[in-house]
Amino acid sequence: MKLVEPSCSPAASTVFVGRNRRGKWVAREQNGIFGGLFVNRAQALKYALFENGHHAEAIIEVSHEIELDIPAKLQIVDT
């Protein structure tokens, strides 16, 4: 899979993929709408593709550390 700069398509959410300070893989939508922690790169990319509607052009792999930040206004519901 080749990762490139995001397109101008409004339907595709830009997703950043990289490692956090503990070495876990993070996939996070640019505005914090969705995201997850993963044990490997392949799973992080698979999740990112699924969540953004299979727009590989809107996935950006970062070389610096990223964290999974959940905005305070979002509420986690246990089902």
Short mmCIF file of C-alpha atoms in Angstrom, two decimals, residues 2-47:
data_model
loop_
_atom_site.label_atom_id
_atom_site.label_comp_id
_atom_site.label_asym_id
_atom_site.label_seq_id
_atom_site.Cartn_x
_atom_site.Cartn_y
_atom_site.Cartn_z
CA LYS A 2 1.34 3.41 -0.93
CA LEU A 3 0.50 6.27 1.43
CA VAL A 4 0.23 9.71 -0.13
CA GLU A 5 -1.06 13.15 0.72
CA PRO A 6 -4.83 13.37 1.22
CA SER A 7 -7.06 14.30 -1.68
CA CYS A 8 -9.44 17.22 -1.67
CA SER A 9 -12.39 14.84 -1.46
CA PRO A 10 -14.71 15.99 1.36
CA ALA A 11 -15.98 12.41 1.82
CA ALA A 12 -12.58 11.06 2.91
CA SER A 13 -11.49 11.61 6.50
CA THR A 14 -7.77 12.17 6.89
CA VAL A 15 -6.32 9.57 9.24
CA PHE A 16 -2.87 9.76 10.82
CA VAL A 17 -1.07 6.49 11.54
CA GLY A 18 2.08 6.21 13.64
CA ARG A 19 3.51 5.02 16.93
CA ASN A 20 2.89 6.44 20.37
CA ARG A 21 5.57 6.84 23.04
CA ARG A 22 4.98 3.27 24.24
CA GLY A 23 5.54 1.83 20.78
CA LYS A 24 1.89 0.95 20.10
CA TRP A 25 0.43 1.82 16.72
CA VAL A 26 -2.16 4.61 16.65
CA ALA A 27 -4.70 5.39 13.94
CA ARG A 28 -6.44 8.72 14.59
CA GLU A 29 -8.78 10.82 12.49
CA GLN A 30 -7.43 14.37 12.22
CA ASN A 31 -10.27 15.88 14.28
CA GLY A 32 -10.37 13.09 16.85
CA ILE A 33 -13.70 11.73 15.64
CA PHE A 34 -12.39 8.15 15.66
CA GLY A 35 -9.21 6.33 16.45
CA GLY A 36 -7.68 3.26 18.00
CA LEU A 37 -4.57 1.58 19.42
CA PHE A 38 -3.06 -1.44 17.67
CA VAL A 39 -0.22 -3.89 18.20
CA ASN A 40 0.99 -3.66 14.61
CA ARG A 41 1.05 -1.35 11.61
CA ALA A 42 -1.04 -3.63 9.40
CA GLN A 43 -3.98 -3.58 11.82
CA ALA A 44 -3.76 0.22 12.23
CA LEU A 45 -3.85 0.69 8.46
CA LYS A 46 -6.71 -1.79 8.04
CA TYR A 47 -8.75 0.11 10.64
#
